[in-house]
Amino acid sequence: MKAASLALLLLGYALFPLAASESLDDDLQPYQMVRSLQNLQDRIADGDHAVMPMQNKLLAMIDTRLRATTAQEFKDRRNVYALLVYAMSGGNPRTASELLPMVDPTIASPALIEGIRAHAEGRPGAALPALLKFNPMSLAPEIGAPLALLLGNLVSSVDKAHAARYLDMARLLAPGTLIEEAALRRTLDLSLQMDDPERFRNAASEYVRRFILSPYAGQFASGFINGVLKFDDQIAFSEIAELANEMGLERRQYIFLELARFAAIEGKNELARMASEKAQTTGQEPGEHDAMRAQLYSSVSSVAMENVEETMERLHAIDRDKLNRDDRHLLDAALNVAATMLAPPLAAKPADQLDAVIVEDTTPARPLRDVPPDSRLERSRAMLADIDRLLEGR
């Protein structure tokens, strides 16, 4: 274990708050190593990306140490809890499956052990009924918090409201930790499935305020964009812009550009226009690629709303070499739609030049009132259909 102790020492004492009487030259107990992992993960949640490579190394060290743990050491409740946390948090399933049966039933409930073991072995159907017997709030926080997060994930497929409550418990039991960070990201996704704009607003606000520097913030950004698209008629754009302003220049630019792109594709023209404008005024000079993207999304959103000739000019002014493959497809679709709208209508043939038609179908003709008008709305729908077909054909 000297190698393990040396590795921990290299990570720095600040990451591993052991008691002053303990020596890093002695064998570390499993619970000490799991605490070290949790401290490391909390630093990751706070935005310390530099320590991320150590996470997998420490997990491997914990796995080795757990496999060497004796029956006597598993009489220590702290070591048992360390094993439970390890098994619930993505540890080696084989290690968890082999060691969990060794747990003294007077320290942890056999039903809890069986539920965690089923989860580790990839048997959610067996894990869920066993784990639902336990209230995470009534357990020790060190196992209650990861259990609440686990239940939030397992229950979400059958009862989203119940899953959201478990995620709230996880946040209450482990504030400021990677568990809370993960619970907020999961809550954001659940709010879309529950069609709950208020829950979305609260989760997004909390995440931006507390965890926007997390290396997992990219996953949050994707969920955030999806939520804005879904709730654009229920959450004011000014609120969205205010939240984005707290994300830092680079992420803010990304949010507005992606939001503008998807809004343009989905025909949310006003949202696309506002997001495009924000992307060009984020407080820093946009690069050529970003400037071209913003111009493209703004033009796509206005192709069926404004002066088509001007929109066509803006589209032709875009340097397609500055766009990625997907955006080049989008540019082509917008140009095709604009060209169609500018094309003169086909002239009707004189009556004496009409081809003879033999009518065999006796189905009554559709009344004229049922014929959709050639309106701007219809042209906009046609534009979206063209874009959808083009993007599907990539």
Tab-separated table of C-alpha atoms in Angstrom:
chain	number	residue	atom	x	y	z
A	1	MET	CA	0.000	0.000	0.000
A	2	LYS	CA	3.017	2.310	0.068
A	3	ALA	CA	2.478	3.061	-3.630
A	4	ALA	CA	-1.113	4.053	-2.920
A	5	SER	CA	-0.043	6.270	-0.052
A	6	LEU	CA	2.560	7.955	-2.236
A	7	ALA	CA	-0.023	8.608	-4.972
A	8	LEU	CA	-2.340	10.230	-2.454
A	9	LEU	CA	0.492	12.337	-1.115
A	10	LEU	CA	1.238	13.621	-4.613
A	11	LEU	CA	-2.355	14.808	-4.940
A	12	GLY	CA	-1.836	17.108	-1.991
A	13	TYR	CA	-3.025	17.173	1.576
A	14	ALA	CA	-5.810	19.615	0.738
A	15	LEU	CA	-7.611	16.922	-1.242
A	16	PHE	CA	-7.379	14.341	1.471
A	17	PRO	CA	-8.281	15.736	4.917
A	18	LEU	CA	-7.051	12.911	7.096
A	19	ALA	CA	-6.740	13.271	10.840
A	20	ALA	CA	-3.460	14.710	12.057
A	21	SER	CA	-2.642	11.518	13.923
A	22	GLU	CA	-2.924	9.419	10.771
A	23	SER	CA	0.139	8.812	8.658
A	24	LEU	CA	0.140	8.509	4.900
A	25	ASP	CA	2.825	5.874	5.355
A	26	ASP	CA	0.229	3.560	6.934
A	27	ASP	CA	-2.300	1.564	4.962
A	28	LEU	CA	-5.299	3.710	4.124
A	29	GLN	CA	-8.710	2.306	4.969
A	30	PRO	CA	-11.337	2.107	2.186
A	31	TYR	CA	-13.453	4.808	3.807
A	32	GLN	CA	-10.476	7.186	3.812
A	33	MET	CA	-9.867	6.611	0.126
A	34	VAL	CA	-13.546	7.083	-0.759
A	35	ARG	CA	-13.599	10.337	1.195
A	36	SER	CA	-10.566	11.387	-0.801
A	37	LEU	CA	-12.407	10.580	-4.028
A	38	GLN	CA	-15.402	12.630	-2.922
A	39	ASN	CA	-13.188	15.600	-2.108
A	40	LEU	CA	-11.588	15.264	-5.523
A	41	GLN	CA	-14.996	15.159	-7.216
A	42	ASP	CA	-16.163	18.221	-5.319
A	43	ARG	CA	-13.180	20.131	-6.646
A	44	ILE	CA	-14.116	18.967	-10.134
A	45	ALA	CA	-17.661	20.266	-9.621
A	46	ASP	CA	-16.182	23.612	-8.588
A	47	GLY	CA	-14.353	23.831	-11.896
A	48	ASP	CA	-10.923	22.385	-11.098
A	49	HIS	CA	-10.452	20.524	-14.386
A	50	ALA	CA	-6.787	19.832	-13.678
A	51	VAL	CA	-7.593	17.089	-11.173
A	52	MET	CA	-9.936	15.170	-13.493
A	53	PRO	CA	-7.261	12.719	-14.724
A	54	MET	CA	-6.715	11.632	-11.123
A	55	GLN	CA	-10.338	10.511	-10.730
A	56	ASN	CA	-9.963	7.286	-12.707
A	57	LYS	CA	-6.595	6.577	-11.103
A	58	LEU	CA	-8.074	6.949	-7.648
A	59	LEU	CA	-11.064	4.767	-8.580
A	60	ALA	CA	-8.654	2.043	-9.667
A	61	MET	CA	-6.751	2.377	-6.392
A	62	ILE	CA	-9.997	2.125	-4.411
A	63	ASP	CA	-10.979	-0.979	-6.364
A	64	THR	CA	-7.666	-2.635	-5.526
A	65	ARG	CA	-7.960	-1.654	-1.860
A	66	LEU	CA	-11.534	-2.920	-1.546
A	67	ARG	CA	-10.551	-6.288	-2.982
A	68	ALA	CA	-7.864	-6.526	-0.312
A	69	THR	CA	-10.243	-5.585	2.512
A	70	THR	CA	-10.560	-8.243	5.193
A	71	ALA	CA	-13.721	-9.451	6.905
A	72	GLN	CA	-12.471	-7.764	10.062
A	73	GLU	CA	-12.154	-4.421	8.258
A	74	PHE	CA	-15.710	-4.772	6.964
A	75	LYS	CA	-16.894	-4.804	10.574
A	76	ASP	CA	-16.135	-1.078	10.531
A	77	ARG	CA	-19.349	0.689	9.496
A	78	ARG	CA	-17.327	3.360	7.699
A	79	ASN	CA	-15.760	0.795	5.384
A	80	VAL	CA	-19.155	-0.757	4.666
A	81	TYR	CA	-20.560	2.652	3.754
A	82	ALA	CA	-17.535	3.245	1.536
A	83	LEU	CA	-18.330	0.036	-0.352
A	84	LEU	CA	-21.982	1.050	-0.748
A	85	VAL	CA	-21.025	4.480	-2.072
A	86	TYR	CA	-18.522	2.907	-4.453
A	87	ALA	CA	-21.141	0.469	-5.773
A	88	MET	CA	-23.793	3.184	-6.230
A	89	SER	CA	-21.404	5.593	-7.927
A	90	GLY	CA	-20.231	3.588	-10.918
A	91	GLY	CA	-17.536	1.467	-9.310
A	92	ASN	CA	-16.344	-1.833	-10.777
A	93	PRO	CA	-19.527	-3.973	-10.943
A	94	ARG	CA	-17.600	-7.204	-10.462
A	95	THR	CA	-15.946	-5.924	-7.306
A	96	ALA	CA	-19.269	-4.690	-5.928
A	97	SER	CA	-21.028	-7.956	-6.762
A	98	GLU	CA	-18.360	-10.047	-5.036
A	99	LEU	CA	-17.956	-7.911	-1.910
A	100	LEU	CA	-21.505	-6.802	-1.083
A	101	PRO	CA	-22.549	-10.268	0.187
A	102	MET	CA	-19.775	-9.959	2.801
A	103	VAL	CA	-21.529	-7.037	4.491
A	104	ASP	CA	-22.707	-7.718	8.035
A	105	PRO	CA	-26.553	-7.497	8.024
A	106	THR	CA	-26.416	-5.732	11.377
A	107	ILE	CA	-24.557	-2.836	9.730
A	108	ALA	CA	-26.618	-2.473	6.543
A	109	SER	CA	-30.018	-3.899	5.662
A	110	PRO	CA	-29.885	-7.008	3.451
A	111	ALA	CA	-32.613	-5.452	1.265
A	112	LEU	CA	-30.468	-2.355	0.736
A	113	ILE	CA	-27.449	-4.518	-0.056
A	114	GLU	CA	-29.441	-6.615	-2.523
A	115	GLY	CA	-30.850	-3.520	-4.251
A	116	ILE	CA	-27.417	-1.938	-4.639
A	117	ARG	CA	-25.966	-5.227	-5.842
A	118	ALA	CA	-28.732	-5.570	-8.459
A	119	HIS	CA	-27.984	-2.047	-9.657
A	120	ALA	CA	-24.260	-2.770	-9.902
A	121	GLU	CA	-25.004	-5.914	-11.917
A	122	GLY	CA	-27.231	-4.016	-14.354
A	123	ARG	CA	-30.575	-5.391	-13.098
A	124	PRO	CA	-32.731	-2.274	-12.602
A	125	GLY	CA	-35.934	-4.334	-12.474
A	126	ALA	CA	-34.670	-6.038	-9.321
A	127	ALA	CA	-32.887	-2.990	-7.916
A	128	LEU	CA	-35.833	-0.589	-7.926
A	129	PRO	CA	-38.351	-2.469	-5.721
A	130	ALA	CA	-35.632	-3.248	-3.189
A	131	LEU	CA	-34.310	0.318	-3.000
A	132	LEU	CA	-37.759	1.941	-2.889
A	133	LYS	CA	-38.160	0.511	0.621
A	134	PHE	CA	-35.674	3.084	1.910
A	135	ASN	CA	-36.064	6.798	2.493
A	136	PRO	CA	-32.713	8.449	1.689
A	137	MET	CA	-33.487	11.232	4.164
A	138	SER	CA	-33.593	8.726	7.040
A	139	LEU	CA	-30.201	7.188	6.219
A	140	ALA	CA	-26.745	8.486	7.011
A	141	PRO	CA	-26.048	11.359	4.580
A	142	GLU	CA	-22.957	9.654	3.158
A	143	ILE	CA	-25.147	6.867	1.724
A	144	GLY	CA	-28.472	8.729	1.603
A	145	ALA	CA	-27.238	11.265	-0.964
A	146	PRO	CA	-25.923	8.781	-3.574
A	147	LEU	CA	-28.984	6.583	-2.976
A	148	ALA	CA	-31.299	9.536	-3.666
A	149	LEU	CA	-29.436	10.312	-6.891
A	150	LEU	CA	-29.576	6.653	-7.920
A	151	LEU	CA	-33.312	6.434	-7.200
A	152	GLY	CA	-33.903	9.650	-9.127
A	153	ASN	CA	-32.367	8.006	-12.181
A	154	LEU	CA	-34.084	4.632	-11.734
A	155	VAL	CA	-37.561	6.025	-11.022
A	156	SER	CA	-37.542	8.554	-13.874
A	157	SER	CA	-38.715	5.971	-16.394
A	158	VAL	CA	-41.875	5.171	-14.412
A	159	ASP	CA	-42.708	8.236	-12.293
A	160	LYS	CA	-41.041	11.503	-13.241
A	161	ALA	CA	-42.578	13.550	-10.421
A	162	HIS	CA	-41.338	11.024	-7.862
A	163	ALA	CA	-37.934	11.008	-9.540
A	164	ALA	CA	-37.756	14.795	-9.242
A	165	ARG	CA	-38.390	14.523	-5.491
A	166	TYR	CA	-35.515	12.071	-5.110
A	167	LEU	CA	-33.234	14.447	-6.989
A	168	ASP	CA	-34.280	17.230	-4.615
A	169	MET	CA	-33.326	14.955	-1.706
A	170	ALA	CA	-29.905	14.333	-3.239
A	171	ARG	CA	-29.316	18.079	-3.413
A	172	LEU	CA	-30.405	18.602	0.187
A	173	LEU	CA	-28.170	15.809	1.479
A	174	ALA	CA	-25.053	16.785	-0.488
A	175	PRO	CA	-25.041	20.534	-1.205
A	176	GLY	CA	-22.113	21.881	-3.205
A	177	THR	CA	-20.945	18.441	-4.294
A	178	LEU	CA	-20.746	16.586	-7.583
A	179	ILE	CA	-23.904	14.766	-6.460
A	180	GLU	CA	-25.816	18.044	-6.382
A	181	GLU	CA	-24.309	19.056	-9.725
A	182	ALA	CA	-25.492	15.808	-11.314
A	183	ALA	CA	-28.913	16.102	-9.656
A	184	LEU	CA	-29.410	19.579	-11.117
A	185	ARG	CA	-28.488	18.426	-14.623
A	186	ARG	CA	-30.904	15.498	-14.318
A	187	THR	CA	-33.622	17.800	-12.959
A	188	LEU	CA	-33.195	20.044	-15.982
A	189	ASP	CA	-33.802	17.090	-18.315
A	190	LEU	CA	-36.773	15.899	-16.252
A	191	SER	CA	-38.409	19.332	-16.367
A	192	LEU	CA	-38.635	19.052	-20.157
A	193	GLN	CA	-40.208	15.603	-19.945
A	194	MET	CA	-42.642	16.864	-17.287
A	195	ASP	CA	-43.463	19.994	-19.301
A	196	ASP	CA	-42.622	22.065	-16.214
A	197	PRO	CA	-41.152	25.467	-17.164
A	198	GLU	CA	-40.916	26.622	-13.548
A	199	ARG	CA	-38.811	23.623	-12.538
A	200	PHE	CA	-36.659	24.209	-15.621
A	201	ARG	CA	-36.173	27.869	-14.739
A	202	ASN	CA	-35.186	27.091	-11.151
A	203	ALA	CA	-32.803	24.248	-12.041
A	204	ALA	CA	-31.110	26.308	-14.766
A	205	SER	CA	-30.697	29.288	-12.461
A	206	GLU	CA	-29.216	27.166	-9.657
A	207	TYR	CA	-26.828	25.396	-11.997
A	208	VAL	CA	-25.540	28.594	-13.603
A	209	ARG	CA	-25.070	30.214	-10.221
A	210	ARG	CA	-23.208	27.301	-8.643
A	211	PHE	CA	-21.745	24.883	-11.193
A	212	ILE	CA	-21.239	26.633	-14.514
A	213	LEU	CA	-17.468	25.990	-14.259
A	214	SER	CA	-17.989	22.234	-13.964
A	215	PRO	CA	-16.456	20.158	-16.775
A	216	TYR	CA	-19.932	18.692	-17.224
A	217	ALA	CA	-21.453	22.098	-17.965
A	218	GLY	CA	-21.478	21.194	-21.662
A	219	GLN	CA	-24.186	18.627	-20.916
A	220	PHE	CA	-26.094	21.298	-19.026
A	221	ALA	CA	-25.798	23.656	-22.013
A	222	SER	CA	-27.435	21.105	-24.323
A	223	GLY	CA	-30.325	20.625	-21.914
A	224	PHE	CA	-30.622	24.372	-21.437
A	225	ILE	CA	-30.931	24.975	-25.193
A	226	ASN	CA	-33.571	22.245	-25.494
A	227	GLY	CA	-35.517	23.805	-22.642
A	228	VAL	CA	-35.439	27.302	-24.121
A	229	LEU	CA	-36.742	25.911	-27.417
A	230	LYS	CA	-39.513	24.029	-25.624
A	231	PHE	CA	-40.575	26.825	-23.274
A	232	ASP	CA	-39.865	29.837	-25.504
A	233	ASP	CA	-43.480	31.024	-25.218
A	234	GLN	CA	-43.497	30.636	-21.411
A	235	ILE	CA	-40.122	32.059	-20.395
A	236	ALA	CA	-39.187	35.571	-21.495
A	237	PHE	CA	-36.092	35.850	-23.662
A	238	SER	CA	-34.817	38.543	-21.304
A	239	GLU	CA	-34.606	35.875	-18.563
A	240	ILE	CA	-32.699	33.567	-20.885
A	241	ALA	CA	-30.299	36.349	-21.836
A	242	GLU	CA	-29.763	37.240	-18.175
A	243	LEU	CA	-28.848	33.642	-17.336
A	244	ALA	CA	-26.569	33.370	-20.357
A	245	ASN	CA	-24.770	36.539	-19.293
A	246	GLU	CA	-23.580	34.690	-16.171
A	247	MET	CA	-22.001	31.850	-18.149
A	248	GLY	CA	-18.838	33.510	-19.405
A	249	LEU	CA	-18.146	34.820	-22.901
A	250	GLU	CA	-17.236	31.570	-24.631
A	251	ARG	CA	-20.155	29.520	-23.319
A	252	ARG	CA	-22.553	32.430	-23.804
A	253	GLN	CA	-21.527	32.672	-27.461
A	254	TYR	CA	-22.049	28.934	-27.866
A	255	ILE	CA	-25.496	29.072	-26.236
A	256	PHE	CA	-26.782	31.891	-28.437
A	257	LEU	CA	-25.402	30.427	-31.675
A	258	GLU	CA	-26.805	26.960	-31.041
A	259	LEU	CA	-30.104	28.427	-29.889
A	260	ALA	CA	-30.321	30.550	-33.045
A	261	ARG	CA	-29.549	27.558	-35.249
A	262	PHE	CA	-32.153	25.216	-33.802
A	263	ALA	CA	-34.746	27.972	-33.524
A	264	ALA	CA	-34.261	28.760	-37.228
A	265	ILE	CA	-34.651	25.099	-38.173
A	266	GLU	CA	-37.789	24.726	-36.036
A	267	GLY	CA	-39.355	27.860	-37.482
A	268	LYS	CA	-39.180	29.839	-34.228
A	269	ASN	CA	-38.248	32.915	-36.205
A	270	GLU	CA	-38.409	35.564	-33.493
A	271	LEU	CA	-36.333	33.452	-31.110
A	272	ALA	CA	-33.792	32.799	-33.879
A	273	ARG	CA	-33.571	36.501	-34.649
A	274	MET	CA	-33.031	37.535	-31.023
A	275	ALA	CA	-30.495	34.781	-30.373
A	276	SER	CA	-28.590	35.694	-33.553
A	277	GLU	CA	-28.418	39.318	-32.473
A	278	LYS	CA	-27.154	38.310	-29.036
A	279	ALA	CA	-24.528	36.057	-30.596
A	280	GLN	CA	-23.116	39.080	-32.410
A	281	THR	CA	-23.135	41.319	-29.324
A	282	THR	CA	-21.823	39.077	-26.549
A	283	GLY	CA	-19.170	41.538	-25.473
A	284	GLN	CA	-16.385	40.189	-27.638
A	285	GLU	CA	-15.688	40.420	-31.346
A	286	PRO	CA	-17.033	37.205	-32.912
A	287	GLY	CA	-14.641	35.236	-35.079
A	288	GLU	CA	-15.283	34.867	-38.792
A	289	HIS	CA	-16.897	31.465	-38.381
A	290	ASP	CA	-19.232	32.613	-35.606
A	291	ALA	CA	-20.115	35.789	-37.504
A	292	MET	CA	-21.049	33.745	-40.591
A	293	ARG	CA	-23.138	31.384	-38.476
A	294	ALA	CA	-25.020	34.214	-36.800
A	295	GLN	CA	-25.704	35.843	-40.171
A	296	LEU	CA	-26.942	32.528	-41.573
A	297	TYR	CA	-29.353	31.813	-38.726
A	298	SER	CA	-30.700	35.351	-38.770
A	299	SER	CA	-31.293	35.132	-42.531
A	300	VAL	CA	-32.964	31.722	-42.326
A	301	SER	CA	-35.363	33.030	-39.696
A	302	SER	CA	-36.379	35.972	-41.897
A	303	VAL	CA	-36.558	34.338	-45.324
A	304	ALA	CA	-40.349	34.066	-45.191
A	305	MET	CA	-40.976	37.192	-43.146
A	306	GLU	CA	-39.047	40.112	-44.615
A	307	ASN	CA	-37.956	41.439	-47.993
A	308	VAL	CA	-36.916	38.251	-49.758
A	309	GLU	CA	-34.527	40.078	-52.098
A	310	GLU	CA	-32.596	41.519	-49.150
A	311	THR	CA	-32.548	38.154	-47.426
A	312	MET	CA	-31.227	36.538	-50.604
A	313	GLU	CA	-28.426	39.111	-50.738
A	314	ARG	CA	-27.472	38.379	-47.127
A	315	LEU	CA	-27.452	34.646	-47.823
A	316	HIS	CA	-25.247	35.067	-50.892
A	317	ALA	CA	-22.855	37.223	-48.834
A	318	ILE	CA	-22.160	34.319	-46.476
A	319	ASP	CA	-18.821	32.609	-47.056
A	320	ARG	CA	-19.814	28.947	-47.150
A	321	ASP	CA	-16.195	27.946	-46.547
A	322	LYS	CA	-16.565	29.398	-43.052
A	323	LEU	CA	-19.479	27.038	-42.312
A	324	ASN	CA	-19.449	23.424	-41.218
A	325	ARG	CA	-21.154	20.702	-43.236
A	326	ASP	CA	-24.505	20.954	-41.442
A	327	ASP	CA	-24.671	24.713	-41.822
A	328	ARG	CA	-23.815	24.484	-45.517
A	329	HIS	CA	-26.861	22.255	-45.911
A	330	LEU	CA	-28.925	24.830	-44.064
A	331	LEU	CA	-27.603	27.627	-46.296
A	332	ASP	CA	-28.465	25.651	-49.440
A	333	ALA	CA	-31.985	24.995	-48.170
A	334	ALA	CA	-32.559	28.667	-47.372
A	335	LEU	CA	-31.218	29.735	-50.802
A	336	ASN	CA	-33.498	27.244	-52.540
A	337	VAL	CA	-36.543	28.475	-50.648
A	338	ALA	CA	-35.716	32.127	-51.291
A	339	ALA	CA	-35.168	31.425	-54.998
A	340	THR	CA	-38.517	29.653	-55.193
A	341	MET	CA	-40.274	32.586	-53.551
A	342	LEU	CA	-38.673	35.023	-56.015
A	343	ALA	CA	-39.464	32.928	-59.090
A	344	PRO	CA	-42.289	34.347	-61.265
A	345	PRO	CA	-45.512	32.320	-61.363
A	346	LEU	CA	-45.979	30.029	-64.347
A	347	ALA	CA	-48.094	31.613	-67.086
A	348	ALA	CA	-51.359	29.834	-67.833
A	349	LYS	CA	-51.742	28.315	-71.302
A	350	PRO	CA	-54.322	29.839	-73.650
A	351	ALA	CA	-57.539	27.864	-73.787
A	352	ASP	CA	-56.904	26.697	-77.361
A	353	GLN	CA	-53.528	25.189	-76.330
A	354	LEU	CA	-54.795	23.134	-73.413
A	355	ASP	CA	-54.213	19.402	-73.757
A	356	ALA	CA	-57.262	17.206	-73.887
A	357	VAL	CA	-57.892	15.391	-70.627
A	358	ILE	CA	-60.057	12.313	-70.255
A	359	VAL	CA	-61.609	12.355	-66.806
A	360	GLU	CA	-62.275	8.923	-65.385
A	361	ASP	CA	-62.363	9.780	-61.664
A	362	THR	CA	-65.875	10.790	-60.640
A	363	THR	CA	-64.848	11.908	-57.137
A	364	PRO	CA	-66.368	15.355	-56.463
A	365	ALA	CA	-63.867	18.158	-56.699
A	366	ARG	CA	-62.651	19.663	-53.427
A	367	PRO	CA	-64.434	22.968	-52.678
A	368	LEU	CA	-62.279	26.011	-53.252
A	369	ARG	CA	-62.555	26.999	-49.605
A	370	ASP	CA	-60.597	23.836	-48.729
A	371	VAL	CA	-57.673	24.814	-50.917
A	372	PRO	CA	-54.894	26.309	-48.728
A	373	PRO	CA	-54.131	29.897	-49.686
A	374	ASP	CA	-50.773	30.824	-51.195
A	375	SER	CA	-49.842	32.786	-48.108
A	376	ARG	CA	-46.638	33.722	-46.344
A	377	LEU	CA	-47.504	31.174	-43.669
A	378	GLU	CA	-47.681	28.410	-46.252
A	379	ARG	CA	-44.407	29.484	-47.778
A	380	SER	CA	-42.830	29.436	-44.343
A	381	ARG	CA	-44.106	25.905	-43.804
A	382	ALA	CA	-42.753	24.902	-47.190
A	383	MET	CA	-39.381	26.353	-46.221
A	384	LEU	CA	-39.293	24.266	-43.049
A	385	ALA	CA	-40.306	21.151	-44.973
A	386	ASP	CA	-37.511	21.760	-47.473
A	387	ILE	CA	-35.002	22.247	-44.688
A	388	ASP	CA	-36.187	19.100	-42.905
A	389	ARG	CA	-35.895	17.019	-46.070
A	390	LEU	CA	-32.451	18.415	-46.816
A	391	LEU	CA	-31.152	17.813	-43.299
A	392	GLU	CA	-32.594	14.290	-43.201
A	393	GLY	CA	-30.741	13.507	-46.405
A	394	ARG	CA	-27.324	14.337	-44.955
